[in-house]
Coordinates of C-alpha atoms (C1' of nucleotides) in Angstrom, one line a residue:
Chain A
M1 CA 0.2 90.9 62.0
S2 CA -0.1 87.3 60.9
A3 CA 1.3 86.0 57.6
R4 CA -1.2 84.5 55.2
K5 CA -1.1 80.7 55.4
T6 CA 0.5 79.1 52.5
D7 CA 0.9 75.4 51.9
T8 CA 4.2 73.8 52.6
E9 CA 5.3 73.2 49.1
Q10 CA 5.1 76.9 48.1
R11 CA 6.7 78.0 51.4
Q12 CA 9.5 75.6 50.8
E13 CA 10.2 77.2 47.5
Q14 CA 10.0 80.7 48.9
I15 CA 12.3 79.8 51.8
T16 CA 14.8 78.1 49.5
Q17 CA 14.8 81.1 47.2
A18 CA 15.0 83.5 50.1
A19 CA 18.0 81.6 51.5
L20 CA 19.8 81.7 48.2
D21 CA 19.1 85.5 47.9
L22 CA 20.3 86.0 51.5
I23 CA 23.6 84.1 50.7
N24 CA 24.0 86.3 47.7
D25 CA 23.8 89.4 49.9
K26 CA 25.6 88.3 53.0
G27 CA 27.5 85.1 52.3
V28 CA 27.0 81.8 53.8
S29 CA 27.9 83.0 57.3
G30 CA 25.2 85.6 57.0
L31 CA 22.5 83.0 56.4
S32 CA 20.3 82.9 59.5
I33 CA 16.9 81.4 60.1
A34 CA 15.7 84.8 61.2
G35 CA 17.0 86.5 58.1
I36 CA 15.3 83.9 55.8
A37 CA 12.0 84.2 57.8
R38 CA 12.1 88.0 57.5
R39 CA 12.4 87.8 53.7
V40 CA 9.6 85.3 53.4
G41 CA 7.4 87.3 55.7
I42 CA 7.0 84.8 58.5
V43 CA 8.3 84.5 62.0
P44 CA 11.5 82.4 62.5
S45 CA 9.7 79.6 64.4
A46 CA 7.2 79.3 61.6
L47 CA 10.0 78.2 59.3
Y48 CA 10.2 74.9 61.2
R49 CA 6.8 74.0 59.9
H50 CA 8.4 73.6 56.5
F51 CA 11.9 72.5 57.2
T52 CA 13.2 70.3 60.0
N53 CA 16.2 72.5 60.6
K54 CA 18.7 74.8 59.0
D55 CA 20.7 72.0 57.4
A56 CA 17.6 70.9 55.5
V57 CA 17.3 74.5 54.1
I58 CA 20.9 74.4 52.9
D59 CA 20.3 71.1 51.3
A60 CA 17.3 72.6 49.4
V61 CA 19.5 75.5 48.3
L62 CA 22.1 73.0 47.0
D63 CA 19.3 71.2 45.0
L64 CA 18.3 74.6 43.6
I65 CA 21.9 75.3 42.5
R66 CA 22.2 71.9 40.8
Q67 CA 19.0 72.5 39.0
R68 CA 20.1 75.9 37.7
L69 CA 23.4 74.5 36.5
L70 CA 21.9 71.6 34.7
D71 CA 19.1 73.7 33.3
N72 CA 21.7 75.8 31.5
V73 CA 23.2 72.7 29.9
A74 CA 19.8 71.5 28.8
H75 CA 19.0 74.9 27.4
V76 CA 22.1 75.2 25.2
R77 CA 21.6 71.6 24.0
Q78 CA 18.2 72.7 22.7
Q79 CA 19.6 75.7 20.9
T80 CA 22.2 74.0 18.7
D81 CA 23.8 70.7 17.9
V82 CA 27.3 72.1 17.3
P83 CA 29.5 71.3 20.3
L84 CA 31.7 74.3 20.1
E85 CA 28.6 76.5 19.8
Q86 CA 27.0 74.7 22.7
L87 CA 30.1 75.5 24.8
R88 CA 30.1 79.1 23.8
L89 CA 26.5 79.6 24.7
L90 CA 27.0 77.7 28.0
L91 CA 29.9 79.9 28.8
I92 CA 27.8 82.9 28.5
R93 CA 24.9 81.5 30.5
H94 CA 27.2 80.1 33.2
A95 CA 29.0 83.4 33.5
F96 CA 25.7 85.2 33.9
L97 CA 24.5 82.7 36.5
L98 CA 27.7 83.0 38.6
D99 CA 27.6 86.8 38.2
E100 CA 24.1 87.0 39.6
N101 CA 24.6 84.4 42.3
R102 CA 27.8 84.7 44.0
A103 CA 26.1 82.3 46.4
I104 CA 27.1 79.5 44.1
P105 CA 30.8 79.7 44.4
S106 CA 30.4 80.7 48.0
V107 CA 28.3 77.7 48.9
V108 CA 30.1 75.2 46.8
F109 CA 33.3 76.2 48.4
S110 CA 33.6 75.7 51.9
E111 CA 31.6 76.7 54.9
A112 CA 28.3 75.0 54.4
V113 CA 30.1 72.0 53.1
Y114 CA 32.4 71.3 56.0
T115 CA 30.3 72.5 58.8
G116 CA 27.5 70.2 58.1
A117 CA 27.5 66.4 58.0
P118 CA 30.0 64.6 55.8
E119 CA 27.2 63.7 53.4
R120 CA 27.0 67.4 52.7
K121 CA 30.4 67.3 51.2
A122 CA 29.5 64.4 49.0
R123 CA 26.4 66.3 47.9
V124 CA 28.4 69.2 46.7
T125 CA 30.9 67.0 45.0
G126 CA 28.1 65.4 43.2
I127 CA 26.7 68.6 41.9
I128 CA 30.1 69.7 40.5
T129 CA 31.0 66.4 39.1
D130 CA 27.6 66.0 37.5
Y131 CA 27.9 69.4 35.9
L132 CA 31.4 68.6 34.7
K133 CA 30.2 65.3 33.2
E134 CA 27.8 67.2 31.0
I135 CA 30.5 69.5 29.8
Q136 CA 32.8 66.6 29.2
A137 CA 30.1 65.0 27.2
I138 CA 29.8 68.0 24.9
I139 CA 33.5 68.0 24.5
A140 CA 33.6 64.4 23.7
S141 CA 31.0 64.8 21.0
G142 CA 33.1 67.6 19.6
Q143 CA 36.0 65.2 19.4
Q144 CA 33.9 62.7 17.6
D145 CA 32.8 65.1 14.9
G146 CA 36.4 66.3 14.6
S147 CA 35.9 69.9 15.7
I148 CA 37.8 69.4 18.9
H149 CA 41.1 67.7 18.7
K150 CA 41.8 64.6 20.7
K151 CA 45.1 65.7 22.3
I152 CA 43.2 67.1 25.2
E153 CA 41.3 65.0 27.7
P154 CA 37.7 65.9 28.1
V155 CA 38.1 66.2 31.8
T156 CA 40.9 68.6 31.5
A157 CA 39.0 70.7 28.9
A158 CA 35.9 70.7 31.1
V159 CA 37.8 71.9 34.1
L160 CA 39.5 74.5 32.0
F161 CA 36.1 75.6 30.8
M162 CA 35.0 76.2 34.4
G163 CA 38.3 78.0 34.9
M164 CA 37.3 80.6 32.3
I165 CA 34.6 81.8 34.5
L166 CA 35.2 81.0 38.1
P167 CA 38.1 83.4 38.7
A168 CA 36.3 86.1 36.7
A169 CA 33.2 85.7 38.8
I170 CA 35.2 86.1 41.9
L171 CA 36.9 89.1 40.6
S172 CA 33.6 90.7 39.6
N173 CA 32.0 90.0 42.9
I174 CA 34.9 91.2 45.0
S175 CA 35.8 94.3 42.9
E176 CA 32.2 95.5 43.1
G177 CA 31.8 95.0 39.3
L178 CA 35.0 96.9 38.4
F179 CA 35.9 93.7 36.6
D180 CA 33.5 93.1 33.8
I181 CA 32.6 89.4 33.4
A182 CA 30.9 89.9 30.0
S183 CA 33.9 91.4 28.3
H184 CA 36.2 88.9 29.9
V185 CA 34.1 86.1 28.5
K186 CA 34.2 87.7 25.1
N187 CA 38.0 87.9 25.3
V188 CA 38.7 84.6 26.7
W189 CA 36.5 82.5 24.4
P190 CA 38.8 82.8 21.4
A191 CA 41.7 81.7 23.6
F192 CA 39.8 78.6 24.7
V193 CA 38.9 77.8 21.1
R194 CA 42.6 78.1 20.1
S195 CA 43.4 75.6 22.8
V196 CA 40.9 72.9 22.0
S197 CA 39.8 73.5 18.4
T198 CA 41.2 71.6 15.5
R199 CA 40.5 74.6 13.3
T200 CA 43.8 76.5 12.6
E201 CA 42.9 80.0 11.5
Chain B
M1 CA 49.4 74.6 83.7
S2 CA 50.6 77.8 82.3
A3 CA 52.0 78.4 78.8
R4 CA 55.5 79.6 78.5
K5 CA 55.7 83.3 77.9
T6 CA 56.6 84.3 74.4
D7 CA 57.1 87.7 73.1
T8 CA 54.3 89.2 71.1
E9 CA 56.1 89.1 67.7
Q10 CA 56.5 85.4 67.8
R11 CA 53.1 84.8 69.3
Q12 CA 51.6 86.8 66.5
E13 CA 53.3 84.6 64.0
Q14 CA 52.2 81.4 65.8
I15 CA 48.7 82.7 66.0
T16 CA 48.5 83.7 62.4
Q17 CA 49.9 80.4 61.2
A18 CA 47.5 78.5 63.6
A19 CA 44.6 80.5 62.2
L20 CA 45.6 79.6 58.7
D21 CA 45.9 75.9 59.6
L22 CA 42.6 76.0 61.4
I23 CA 40.9 77.4 58.3
N24 CA 42.6 74.7 56.2
D25 CA 41.0 72.1 58.5
K26 CA 37.6 73.6 59.2
G27 CA 37.0 76.4 56.8
V28 CA 36.5 80.0 57.7
S29 CA 33.4 79.4 59.7
G30 CA 35.4 77.0 61.8
L31 CA 37.8 79.7 62.8
S32 CA 37.3 80.5 66.4
I33 CA 39.5 82.3 69.0
A34 CA 39.3 79.2 71.2
G35 CA 40.4 77.0 68.4
I36 CA 43.4 79.1 67.5
A37 CA 44.3 79.5 71.2
R38 CA 44.2 75.7 71.7
R39 CA 46.6 75.2 68.8
V40 CA 49.0 77.7 70.0
G41 CA 48.8 76.3 73.5
I42 CA 47.4 79.3 75.3
V43 CA 44.1 80.2 76.7
P44 CA 41.6 82.1 74.6
S45 CA 41.8 85.4 76.5
A46 CA 45.6 85.3 76.2
L47 CA 45.2 85.8 72.5
Y48 CA 44.0 89.3 73.1
R49 CA 47.4 90.2 74.4
H50 CA 48.6 89.9 70.9
F51 CA 45.7 90.9 68.7
T52 CA 43.0 93.4 69.4
N53 CA 40.3 91.2 68.1
K54 CA 39.4 88.5 65.7
D55 CA 39.3 90.8 62.7
A56 CA 42.9 91.7 63.3
V57 CA 43.8 88.0 63.2
I58 CA 42.1 87.6 59.9
D59 CA 43.9 90.6 58.5
A60 CA 47.2 89.0 59.5
V61 CA 46.1 85.8 57.8
L62 CA 45.4 87.8 54.7
D63 CA 48.8 89.3 54.8
L64 CA 50.3 85.9 55.1
I65 CA 48.4 84.7 52.1
R66 CA 49.5 87.7 50.0
Q67 CA 53.1 87.0 51.0
R68 CA 52.9 83.4 50.0
L69 CA 51.5 84.3 46.6
L70 CA 54.0 87.0 45.9
D71 CA 56.8 84.8 47.1
N72 CA 56.0 82.3 44.5
V73 CA 56.3 85.0 41.8
A74 CA 59.6 86.2 43.1
H75 CA 60.9 82.7 43.2
V76 CA 60.1 81.8 39.6
R77 CA 61.5 85.1 38.5
Q78 CA 64.8 84.0 40.1
Q79 CA 64.7 80.7 38.4
T80 CA 64.5 81.8 34.8
D81 CA 64.0 84.8 32.5
V82 CA 61.9 83.0 29.9
P83 CA 58.3 84.2 30.4
L84 CA 56.6 81.0 29.4
E85 CA 58.9 79.0 31.6
Q86 CA 58.2 81.4 34.5
L87 CA 54.5 80.8 34.0
R88 CA 54.9 77.1 33.9
L89 CA 56.9 77.1 37.1
L90 CA 54.5 79.5 38.7
L91 CA 51.6 77.2 37.7
I92 CA 53.1 74.3 39.5
R93 CA 53.9 76.3 42.6
H94 CA 50.5 78.0 42.6
A95 CA 48.8 74.6 42.3
F96 CA 50.8 73.2 45.1
L97 CA 50.0 76.2 47.3
L98 CA 46.3 76.1 46.7
D99 CA 46.3 72.3 47.2
E100 CA 48.0 72.6 50.6
N101 CA 46.0 75.6 51.7
R102 CA 42.4 75.3 50.8
A103 CA 42.2 78.3 53.2
I104 CA 43.3 80.5 50.4
P105 CA 40.3 80.1 48.0
S106 CA 38.1 79.8 51.1
V107 CA 39.2 83.1 52.6
V108 CA 39.5 84.9 49.4
F109 CA 36.0 83.9 48.6
S110 CA 33.4 85.0 50.8
E111 CA 32.7 84.8 54.4
A112 CA 35.6 86.7 56.1
V113 CA 35.3 89.2 53.3
Y114 CA 31.8 90.3 53.7
T115 CA 31.3 89.8 57.3
G116 CA 34.0 92.2 58.3
A117 CA 34.3 95.8 57.5
P118 CA 34.1 97.1 53.9
E119 CA 37.9 97.7 54.0
R120 CA 38.2 93.9 54.3
K121 CA 36.8 93.5 50.9
A122 CA 39.2 96.0 49.5
R123 CA 42.1 94.2 51.2
V124 CA 41.2 90.9 49.5
T125 CA 40.7 92.7 46.2
G126 CA 44.1 94.2 46.6
I127 CA 45.7 90.8 47.1
I128 CA 44.2 89.3 44.1
T129 CA 44.7 92.2 41.8
D130 CA 48.3 92.6 42.9
Y131 CA 48.9 88.9 42.2
L132 CA 47.2 89.3 38.9
K133 CA 49.4 92.3 38.0
E134 CA 52.5 90.2 38.5
I135 CA 51.2 87.5 36.2
Q136 CA 50.2 90.2 33.7
A137 CA 53.7 91.6 33.8
I138 CA 55.1 88.2 32.9
I139 CA 52.7 87.8 30.1
A140 CA 53.4 91.3 28.8
S141 CA 57.1 90.6 28.8
G142 CA 56.4 87.4 26.8
Q143 CA 54.5 89.5 24.3
Q144 CA 57.5 91.8 24.0
D145 CA 60.0 89.1 23.3
G146 CA 57.5 87.6 20.8
S147 CA 56.9 84.3 22.6
I148 CA 53.3 85.2 23.5
H149 CA 51.2 86.6 20.7
K150 CA 49.5 90.0 21.1
K151 CA 46.0 88.9 20.2
I152 CA 45.2 88.2 23.9
E153 CA 45.1 90.9 26.5
P154 CA 47.4 90.3 29.5
V155 CA 44.5 90.6 31.9
T156 CA 42.6 88.0 30.1
A157 CA 45.5 85.6 29.9
A158 CA 46.3 86.2 33.6
V159 CA 42.8 85.5 34.7
L160 CA 42.8 82.4 32.5
F161 CA 46.0 81.4 34.2
M162 CA 44.3 81.4 37.5
G163 CA 41.5 79.5 36.0
M164 CA 43.8 76.7 35.2
I165 CA 44.2 76.0 38.9
L166 CA 41.3 77.4 40.9
P167 CA 38.6 74.9 39.8
A168 CA 41.1 72.1 40.0
A169 CA 42.0 73.1 43.6
I170 CA 38.3 73.1 44.5
L171 CA 37.8 69.8 43.0
S172 CA 40.7 68.3 44.7
N173 CA 39.7 69.7 48.1
I174 CA 36.1 68.6 47.7
S175 CA 36.7 65.2 46.3
E176 CA 39.1 64.3 49.1
G177 CA 41.9 64.1 46.6
L178 CA 40.2 61.9 44.1
F179 CA 40.9 64.6 41.6
D180 CA 44.6 64.9 41.2
I181 CA 45.8 68.5 40.8
A182 CA 49.3 67.6 39.7
S183 CA 48.2 65.5 36.7
H184 CA 45.6 68.2 35.8
V185 CA 48.3 70.8 35.7
K186 CA 50.4 68.6 33.5
N187 CA 47.5 68.1 31.1
V188 CA 46.2 71.7 31.1
W189 CA 49.5 73.4 30.6
P190 CA 49.9 72.4 26.9
A191 CA 46.4 73.7 26.3
F192 CA 47.3 77.0 27.9
V193 CA 50.4 77.3 25.8
R194 CA 48.4 76.6 22.6
S195 CA 46.1 79.4 23.5
V196 CA 48.7 82.1 24.2
S197 CA 51.9 81.0 22.5
T198 CA 53.0 82.2 19.1
R199 CA 54.9 78.9 18.5
T200 CA 52.8 76.7 16.2
E201 CA 53.9 73.1 16.6
Chain C
dC1 C1' 67.4 90.6 94.0
dA2 C1' 63.4 94.1 93.7
dG3 C1' 60.1 96.2 91.0
dA4 C1' 58.0 97.1 86.6
dA5 C1' 56.4 95.4 82.4
dT6 C1' 54.7 91.7 79.9
dT7 C1' 52.1 87.6 79.2
dG8 C1' 48.9 84.0 80.9
dT9 C1' 44.5 82.5 83.4
dG10 C1' 39.7 81.7 84.8
dA11 C1' 35.4 83.6 85.5
dT12 C1' 32.1 86.3 83.5
dT13 C1' 29.4 89.2 80.4
dC14 C1' 27.2 90.0 76.2
dA15 C1' 25.1 89.3 71.9
dC16 C1' 23.2 86.4 68.8
dA17 C1' 21.3 82.5 66.6
dA18 C1' 18.9 77.8 66.5
dT19 C1' 15.4 75.3 68.2
dT20 C1' 11.2 74.1 71.0
dC21 C1' 6.7 74.7 72.8
dA22 C1' 2.1 76.0 74.2
dC23 C1' -1.3 78.6 72.2
dA24 C1' -3.7 81.3 68.4
dT25 C1' -5.3 81.7 63.8
dT26 C1' -6.6 80.2 59.4
dA27 C1' -7.9 77.0 55.8
dT28 C1' -10.3 73.0 54.4
dA29 C1' -12.9 68.6 54.2
dG30 C1' -17.2 66.7 55.1
Chain D
dC1 C1' -21.1 75.6 59.2
dT2 C1' -18.0 73.1 62.1
dA3 C1' -14.4 70.0 63.4
dT4 C1' -9.8 69.1 62.3
dA5 C1' -5.5 69.7 60.3
dA6 C1' -2.2 72.9 58.9
dT7 C1' 0.2 77.0 59.6
dG8 C1' 1.6 81.1 62.2
dT9 C1' 3.1 83.5 66.7
dG10 C1' 5.7 85.0 70.7
dA11 C1' 8.1 83.6 74.7
dA12 C1' 11.5 80.8 76.6
dT13 C1' 15.5 77.6 76.3
dT14 C1' 19.9 76.4 75.0
dG15 C1' 24.3 76.8 73.0
dT16 C1' 28.2 79.2 71.3
dG17 C1' 31.7 82.3 70.6
dA18 C1' 33.8 87.0 71.1
dA19 C1' 35.4 90.1 74.3
dT20 C1' 36.5 92.1 79.1
dC21 C1' 38.6 92.1 83.5
dA22 C1' 40.8 91.4 87.9
dC23 C1' 44.4 88.7 89.3
dA24 C1' 48.6 85.5 88.9
dA25 C1' 52.8 84.1 87.0
dT26 C1' 56.7 85.1 84.3
dT27 C1' 60.3 87.7 82.3
dC28 C1' 63.3 91.5 82.1
dT29 C1' 65.9 95.6 83.7
dG30 C1' 68.8 98.0 86.6

DNA sequence: CAGAATTGTGATTCACAATTCACATTATAG
DNA sequence: CTATAATGTGAATTGTGAATCACAATTCTG
């Protein structure tokens, strides 16, 4: 009854992913070393071969989240050059990501952040602000090509952009899917366009 | 070294408020019976004279939150009859509330919800949907008097309304106030108006 | 004021989770 | 194939927090 040996790099990935999954299922407070180990198929103490402690695991999860968020941005940039279209695609992707991973709002929020060291808080802040910066950049480029009017500040628009999804993601998670994110996204997008676009239909 | 005796009703209020404060300071995971008791000035075991267990305390906190949210709605209704103005005032109040009480997003989010019984989740869902219903009602009345166009569904507009503040509140909390909620609210409100109002300036 | 009810206290139990450690097993270099 | 490093295991340690309980202090009632 011994797990197959696997080199640290792979195990670290498995552990990080398992931790994220576990948070999705049980929230941050349900994240235990034992729970992670069980999912990976090793014994709790074995986990310490690959991470120094629980905090290190959480840090890895944060890195994973940052990566997922920024990957979405990179992806939509590759799909089109039209800023408003980039935003629309990003909205869909972002909604999907939050819908699948309630861990993201959950982690980003509170517990893990304030329990751990103060650097933890800075780390989370960094993830969010970096992501926001990307969105701001898209908006700024829309303002340059004239498709987005300049009355609105990029920061404001970017935060509003997140606001289209965050509450929806919460509602969806909490209501056990009674609230449908996909249809909300479809409905809210035109409203967002009205509020930022120069195009008056 | 004994605390003055206080009747259960008052103690319950003190305890609930202390719990809310504690969550504001340390997040939901930092909420402990010992911590609450210390703030109230009694010994941990004494708390069980007034609440059957920790879950009951959390339920009381949830009730308090619901009350604060709905009070805001009642208040703005009293101030004006103009739907858009009601929304603007509510936005300001809501922003202030979330800014002061990071406990609200924190609690509403995850931990307490999923750790406890399944009814807990329903309770939180109830709070949010009740609050949303109030906002929807304001929006619907705006549609009736013609100030808000009917292209947008009340639910969508209501969720977007929350979206104006929620991410801002998070940013403010996380960034240690570097992100200023008040100015965000000022900037985002015109955008919201553009997206829902019939008035074309 | 006496006695009952209420509220407060400290010690204690219980469960649970993080971490460590000595030892076992497996992989891998030479 | 064997020595050595890397990985896995189970038991033990430690810490923490919720909850209980017998007893003490206090309020309140008549």
